[in-house]
Short mmCIF file of C-alpha atoms in Angstrom, two decimals:
data_model
loop_
_atom_site.label_atom_id
_atom_site.label_comp_id
_atom_site.label_asym_id
_atom_site.label_seq_id
_atom_site.Cartn_x
_atom_site.Cartn_y
_atom_site.Cartn_z
CA MET A 1 -13.22 19.96 71.40
CA LYS A 2 -14.71 22.82 73.31
CA LYS A 3 -12.91 25.33 71.15
CA ARG A 4 -14.13 23.52 68.03
CA GLU A 5 -17.72 23.54 69.23
CA THR A 6 -17.33 27.19 70.06
CA PHE A 7 -16.05 27.94 66.50
CA ILE A 8 -18.88 25.99 64.84
CA SER A 9 -21.46 27.55 67.14
CA ARG A 10 -20.12 30.98 66.33
CA LEU A 11 -20.36 30.20 62.56
CA ARG A 12 -23.95 29.08 63.01
CA GLN A 13 -24.74 32.33 64.69
CA ARG A 14 -23.79 34.02 61.42
CA PRO A 15 -26.06 32.42 58.79
CA LEU A 16 -24.41 34.06 55.76
CA LEU A 17 -20.89 32.99 56.68
CA TRP A 18 -22.11 29.52 57.68
CA ASN A 19 -23.82 29.03 54.27
CA ILE A 20 -20.70 30.17 52.41
CA VAL A 21 -18.50 27.69 54.33
CA LEU A 22 -21.06 24.91 53.80
CA ILE A 23 -21.25 25.56 50.04
CA ALA A 24 -17.45 25.61 49.75
CA ALA A 25 -17.23 22.27 51.59
CA ILE A 26 -19.84 20.69 49.32
CA ILE A 27 -18.06 21.92 46.17
CA LEU A 28 -14.72 20.58 47.45
CA ALA A 29 -16.27 17.19 48.23
CA MET A 30 -17.88 17.02 44.76
CA ALA A 31 -14.58 17.90 43.07
CA ILE A 32 -12.73 15.18 44.98
CA ALA A 33 -15.45 12.63 44.15
CA ALA A 34 -15.43 13.56 40.44
CA HIS A 35 -11.66 13.25 40.31
CA LEU A 36 -11.75 9.82 41.91
CA LEU A 37 -14.50 8.62 39.55
CA MET A 38 -12.61 9.92 36.53
CA GLN A 39 -9.47 8.13 37.65
CA ILE A 40 -11.43 4.90 37.94
CA GLY A 41 -13.33 5.40 34.67
CA THR A 42 -10.27 6.20 32.58
CA ARG A 43 -8.10 3.67 34.40
CA HIS A 44 -5.50 6.30 35.03
CA GLY A 45 -2.01 4.89 34.91
CA ALA A 46 -3.10 1.62 33.26
CA ARG A 47 -1.35 1.08 29.92
CA ARG A 48 -1.24 -1.67 27.31
CA ASN A 49 1.26 -2.46 24.59
CA VAL A 50 -0.69 -2.98 21.36
CA PRO A 51 0.07 -6.41 19.89
CA ASP A 52 1.17 -6.65 16.25
CA PHE A 53 -1.89 -8.12 14.51
CA SER A 54 -0.36 -8.12 11.00
CA GLY A 55 -0.67 -11.53 9.35
CA PHE A 56 -3.28 -12.82 11.83
CA PRO A 57 -6.77 -13.89 10.69
CA LEU A 58 -9.43 -11.47 11.91
CA GLU A 59 -10.98 -13.95 14.38
CA LYS A 60 -7.63 -14.73 16.00
CA ALA A 61 -6.80 -11.00 16.22
CA CYS A 62 -10.12 -10.29 17.99
CA GLU A 63 -9.39 -13.10 20.47
CA ILE A 64 -5.95 -11.63 21.28
CA ALA A 65 -7.41 -8.11 21.52
CA ARG A 66 -9.93 -9.23 24.18
CA LYS A 67 -7.10 -10.57 26.34
CA TYR A 68 -5.46 -7.14 26.20
CA ASP A 69 -8.79 -5.38 26.87
CA LEU A 70 -8.71 -3.81 23.38
CA ARG A 71 -11.28 -3.61 20.59
CA ILE A 72 -10.79 -4.17 16.85
CA HIS A 73 -12.64 -2.25 14.17
CA ILE A 74 -12.32 -2.96 10.41
CA ASN A 75 -11.49 0.38 8.86
CA ASP A 76 -10.66 -0.66 5.28
CA SER A 77 -10.04 -3.63 3.01
CA LEU A 78 -7.67 -4.33 0.14
CA PHE A 79 -7.27 -7.20 -2.27
CA VAL A 80 -3.73 -8.57 -2.20
CA PRO A 81 -3.55 -11.93 -4.05
CA ALA A 82 -0.44 -12.96 -2.09
CA TYR A 83 -2.47 -13.19 1.17
CA GLU A 84 -5.49 -15.21 2.19
CA GLY A 85 -8.83 -13.50 2.65
CA GLY A 86 -9.51 -12.06 6.10
CA ILE A 87 -5.83 -11.60 6.99
CA ILE A 88 -4.97 -8.32 8.74
CA LEU A 89 -2.67 -6.26 6.52
CA ASP A 90 -2.27 -3.06 8.53
CA GLN A 91 -3.33 -1.50 11.84
CA LEU A 92 -3.51 1.81 13.64
CA PRO A 93 -2.04 2.29 16.24
CA GLU A 94 0.88 0.13 15.20
CA GLY A 95 2.13 -2.81 17.23
CA GLY A 96 4.17 -1.89 20.30
CA VAL A 97 2.48 1.46 20.92
CA GLU A 98 1.25 2.05 24.49
CA VAL A 99 -2.47 2.75 24.85
CA LYS A 100 -5.10 2.73 27.57
CA PRO A 101 -7.31 -0.32 28.09
CA GLY A 102 -10.47 -0.26 26.00
CA ARG A 103 -8.74 1.46 23.06
CA THR A 104 -10.05 0.67 19.55
CA ILE A 105 -7.50 -0.65 17.05
CA TYR A 106 -8.39 0.12 13.43
CA VAL A 107 -7.30 -2.59 10.99
CA THR A 108 -7.14 -3.12 7.22
CA ILE A 109 -7.97 -6.65 6.15
CA ASN A 110 -7.39 -8.54 2.92
CA SER A 111 -10.56 -9.04 0.87
CA PHE A 112 -11.52 -12.54 -0.16
CA ARG A 113 -11.84 -11.39 -3.78
CA GLN A 114 -11.56 -8.19 -5.75
CA LYS A 115 -14.84 -6.33 -6.17
CA MET A 116 -16.42 -6.60 -9.62
CA VAL A 117 -17.88 -3.50 -11.30
CA GLN A 118 -19.76 -2.93 -14.54
CA ILE A 119 -17.80 -1.13 -17.25
CA PRO A 120 -19.62 2.07 -18.28
CA TYR A 121 -20.04 2.94 -21.96
CA VAL A 122 -17.95 6.06 -22.52
CA ALA A 123 -17.69 6.30 -26.32
CA ASP A 124 -19.03 9.43 -28.07
CA ARG A 125 -17.88 11.54 -25.15
CA SER A 126 -14.90 13.80 -24.61
CA LEU A 127 -11.78 12.18 -23.22
CA ARG A 128 -12.19 14.10 -19.95
CA GLN A 129 -15.78 12.92 -19.49
CA ALA A 130 -14.83 9.33 -20.32
CA LYS A 131 -11.93 9.38 -17.87
CA ASN A 132 -14.13 10.74 -15.07
CA MET A 133 -16.81 8.09 -15.68
CA LEU A 134 -14.26 5.26 -15.56
CA GLU A 135 -12.66 6.62 -12.37
CA ILE A 136 -16.05 6.94 -10.66
CA ALA A 137 -16.71 3.28 -11.53
CA GLY A 138 -13.38 2.28 -9.95
CA LEU A 139 -11.63 1.64 -13.27
CA GLU A 140 -8.78 3.30 -15.15
CA ILE A 141 -7.42 3.74 -18.66
CA ALA A 142 -5.17 0.94 -19.91
CA GLU A 143 -4.14 2.77 -23.10
CA LEU A 144 -5.12 5.70 -25.29
CA ILE A 145 -4.88 4.92 -29.01
CA TYR A 146 -5.31 7.88 -31.35
CA ARG A 147 -6.94 7.67 -34.81
CA PRO A 148 -7.46 10.37 -37.47
CA ASP A 149 -10.82 12.04 -36.93
CA MET A 150 -12.29 15.53 -37.07
CA ALA A 151 -13.17 15.41 -33.35
CA THR A 152 -9.91 15.68 -31.42
CA ASN A 153 -9.90 14.04 -27.99
CA TYR A 154 -13.33 12.46 -28.41
CA VAL A 155 -13.63 8.76 -27.66
CA LEU A 156 -14.46 6.76 -30.80
CA GLU A 157 -14.42 3.21 -29.44
CA GLU A 158 -13.93 1.41 -26.13
CA TYR A 159 -12.49 -2.04 -25.49
CA PHE A 160 -11.86 -4.27 -22.48
CA ASP A 161 -9.74 -7.39 -22.73
CA GLY A 162 -10.11 -7.29 -26.52
CA ARG A 163 -13.92 -7.10 -26.39
CA PRO A 164 -15.79 -4.00 -27.59
CA VAL A 165 -17.88 -2.18 -24.99
CA THR A 166 -21.24 -1.11 -26.43
CA PRO A 167 -24.29 0.69 -24.98
CA LYS A 168 -26.00 -2.70 -24.53
CA SER A 169 -23.04 -4.68 -23.22
CA ARG A 170 -22.97 -5.74 -19.58
CA ILE A 171 -19.27 -6.45 -19.16
CA GLU A 172 -17.93 -6.65 -15.61
CA ALA A 173 -14.31 -6.24 -14.55
CA GLU A 174 -12.32 -6.28 -11.33
CA MET A 175 -12.07 -2.88 -9.69
CA GLY A 176 -8.86 -1.18 -10.80
CA SER A 177 -8.85 -2.80 -14.26
CA GLY A 178 -7.91 -0.77 -17.31
CA VAL A 179 -10.02 0.02 -20.38
CA THR A 180 -8.55 0.78 -23.82
CA LEU A 181 -9.92 3.88 -25.53
CA TYR A 182 -9.62 4.78 -29.22
CA VAL A 183 -9.60 8.56 -29.46
CA GLY A 184 -9.87 10.93 -32.41
CA VAL A 185 -7.23 13.45 -33.46
CA GLU A 186 -7.56 16.02 -36.24
CA GLU A 187 -4.65 16.56 -38.62
CA GLY A 188 -2.33 19.20 -37.21
CA ALA A 189 -3.65 18.85 -33.65
CA GLY A 190 -1.63 15.85 -32.52
CA THR A 191 0.49 17.42 -29.78
CA THR A 192 -0.01 18.36 -26.15
CA ILE A 193 2.04 19.84 -23.32
CA VAL A 194 3.27 17.48 -20.59
CA PRO A 195 1.88 18.63 -17.21
CA GLN A 196 3.79 18.87 -13.94
CA VAL A 197 2.92 15.80 -11.81
CA VAL A 198 5.91 15.83 -9.43
CA GLY A 199 4.47 15.77 -5.90
CA TYR A 200 1.27 13.99 -6.98
CA PRO A 201 0.10 10.61 -5.63
CA LEU A 202 0.08 7.94 -8.35
CA ALA A 203 -3.70 7.99 -8.93
CA GLN A 204 -3.79 11.78 -9.35
CA ALA A 205 -0.72 11.76 -11.61
CA LYS A 206 -2.33 9.15 -13.88
CA SER A 207 -5.59 11.07 -13.99
CA ARG A 208 -3.85 14.33 -14.97
CA LEU A 209 -1.82 12.66 -17.74
CA TRP A 210 -4.83 10.84 -19.22
CA GLU A 211 -6.80 14.08 -19.19
CA LEU A 212 -4.22 15.63 -21.55
CA GLY A 213 -4.08 12.64 -23.88
CA LEU A 214 -0.92 10.99 -22.54
CA ASN A 215 -0.32 7.35 -21.61
CA ILE A 216 1.38 6.02 -18.51
CA GLY A 217 4.81 4.57 -19.17
CA ARG A 218 6.99 2.71 -16.71
CA ILE A 219 6.17 3.12 -13.01
CA ASP A 220 8.97 2.56 -10.48
CA PHE A 221 8.83 2.70 -6.69
CA ASP A 222 11.61 3.37 -4.22
CA GLU A 223 12.55 0.60 -1.82
CA GLY A 224 10.09 0.16 1.03
CA ILE A 225 6.95 0.98 -0.93
CA ASN A 226 4.31 -1.76 -1.02
CA LEU A 227 0.59 -2.15 -1.68
CA LEU A 228 -0.25 -0.92 1.81
CA ASN A 229 1.70 2.35 1.81
CA GLN A 230 1.62 2.99 -1.93
CA LYS A 231 -1.17 5.54 -1.53
CA ASP A 232 1.19 7.71 0.54
CA ALA A 233 3.98 7.69 -2.10
CA ARG A 234 4.50 10.76 -4.32
CA VAL A 235 5.97 11.23 -7.79
CA TYR A 236 9.46 12.72 -7.63
CA LEU A 237 10.64 12.03 -11.19
CA GLN A 238 8.77 12.16 -14.50
CA THR A 239 10.07 11.57 -18.02
CA PRO A 240 9.61 13.61 -20.15
CA GLY A 241 9.57 16.62 -17.86
CA ALA A 242 6.81 19.19 -17.50
CA GLU A 243 6.15 21.87 -20.14
CA ARG A 244 7.67 19.71 -22.88
CA SER A 245 5.74 19.24 -26.10
CA ALA A 246 4.71 15.61 -26.74
CA GLY A 247 2.56 13.76 -29.23
CA LEU A 248 -0.91 12.65 -28.15
CA GLY A 249 -0.69 9.08 -26.91
CA SER A 250 2.95 9.46 -25.83
CA LYS A 251 4.08 7.75 -22.62
CA VAL A 252 5.24 9.47 -19.45
CA SER A 253 7.29 7.39 -17.00
CA LEU A 254 7.03 7.98 -13.26
CA ARG A 255 9.07 7.22 -10.15
CA LEU A 256 7.63 7.49 -6.63
CA THR A 257 9.05 7.84 -3.13
CA LEU A 258 8.01 8.13 0.51
CA ASP A 259 11.05 10.28 1.34
CA GLU A 260 9.85 13.86 1.91
CA ASP A 261 13.37 15.32 1.67
CA LYS A 262 13.99 13.62 -1.66
CA LEU A 263 10.60 14.80 -2.90
CA ASP A 264 11.26 18.45 -1.93
CA LYS A 265 14.66 18.39 -3.61
CA HIS A 266 13.38 16.95 -6.88
CA ARG A 267 10.27 19.15 -6.87
CA THR A 268 12.41 22.29 -6.73
CA GLU A 269 14.56 21.02 -9.58
CA ALA A 270 11.50 19.97 -11.61
CA GLU A 271 9.98 23.45 -11.26
CA LYS A 272 13.19 25.04 -12.54
CA GLN A 273 13.35 22.68 -15.51
CA ALA A 274 9.67 23.26 -16.28
CA ALA A 275 10.15 27.05 -16.27
CA ALA A 276 13.17 26.70 -18.60
CA ALA A 277 11.25 24.37 -20.94
CA ALA A 278 8.28 26.77 -21.05
CA GLU A 279 10.58 29.68 -21.95
CA GLU A 280 12.33 27.60 -24.61
CA ARG A 281 8.99 26.59 -26.11
CA LYS A 282 7.84 30.21 -26.11
CA ILE A 283 10.96 31.28 -28.03
CA GLU A 284 10.50 28.48 -30.57
CA GLU A 285 6.85 29.43 -31.09
CA GLN A 286 7.83 33.08 -31.61
CA GLN A 287 10.53 32.11 -34.12
CA ARG A 288 8.03 29.92 -35.96
CA ALA A 289 5.50 32.75 -36.02
CA ASP A 290 8.15 35.17 -37.32
CA SER A 291 9.17 32.71 -40.06
CA LEU A 292 5.57 32.30 -41.17
CA ALA A 293 5.07 36.05 -41.21
CA GLU A 294 8.24 36.49 -43.29
CA LEU A 295 7.13 33.84 -45.77
CA SER A 296 3.74 35.49 -46.05
CA PHE A 297 5.40 38.87 -46.69
CA ASP A 298 7.67 37.37 -49.39
CA ASP A 299 4.67 35.75 -51.07
CA THR A 300 2.89 39.11 -51.07
CA LEU A 301 5.86 40.81 -52.79
CA ALA A 302 6.28 37.98 -55.27
CA ALA A 303 2.66 38.08 -56.42
CA PRO A 304 2.92 41.35 -58.54
CA ARG A 305 6.14 40.15 -60.16
CA GLU A 306 4.54 36.90 -61.21
CA GLU A 307 1.54 38.79 -62.58
CA ALA A 308 3.82 41.09 -64.58
CA SER A 309 5.82 38.23 -66.04
CA GLU A 310 2.64 36.47 -67.09
CA ASN A 311 1.43 39.59 -69.05
CA PRO A 312 4.52 41.08 -70.83
CA ARG A 313 2.54 42.20 -73.90
CA ARG A 314 0.15 44.27 -71.82
CA GLN A 315 3.09 45.93 -70.06
CA THR A 316 4.66 46.85 -73.47
CA GLU A 317 1.39 48.37 -74.71
CA ASP A 318 1.06 50.44 -71.54
CA ASP A 319 4.64 51.70 -72.01
CA PHE A 320 3.88 52.63 -75.66
CA PHE A 321 0.85 54.73 -74.78
CA ASP A 322 2.81 56.40 -71.98
#
């Protein structure tokens, strides 16, 4: 004790050293206190297994979450007719995952009814403009029907459920419904090139095909794809393939998967086939251009002969005077 008092008294006799030691002690004490408070605040070491809320009504899920010291936040909603309104369809984190107490669980619930939207009037616009307007409204194209007209790819008429859509109509439809468009096509301009949509989500693939005047054919999904994870699926097969020539209004069938390895494999193959198809089309176009040029040249040579045969008397008189 005497030695200790002697050490402290000696430190106090040196004010600079004493202040440095005092400051260091205060900093150490503050660090220890902050660490202890953080441990308490974050409940270090406390973990919870997230319950699986799928299929539970929202009220029941919130009741269960409180027992586990968790919070529920509605992140999104879908309309799935097979389920009742308010049922939880999906959650993040998933059930069984370990989290700290107080964690927020984001859920997707089933809407009580599909949202209704007003169908915009898109006639007298280009197909691209019409498509964009429908997509912004939450609608899509049910079918493109082409009719002879001088304005290629301009919308002539618009129908929903057999009823014409006019500038004054106030027709409402469930979000996601399809609208039929009658589109013009000039004689000799009735073909388009099929785009590459392998790797696209379904919505983007549809949008790209409609933009080029093509309809959506059969849509198939690999096993395991449902309404909840469909947005994550990607096209891995399309028929016909990219860079093929097709008539306006033709259908393109699609198949989607969630398997990244399968997607990469088919995307590589699709790119090879598209390159081969583009080269084949280029050769055909060159051959067609050469044939037309040859026909034009033959017609040019044939013209003087026809003129001479039509005026034999004049040719005889010219020979006589020569």
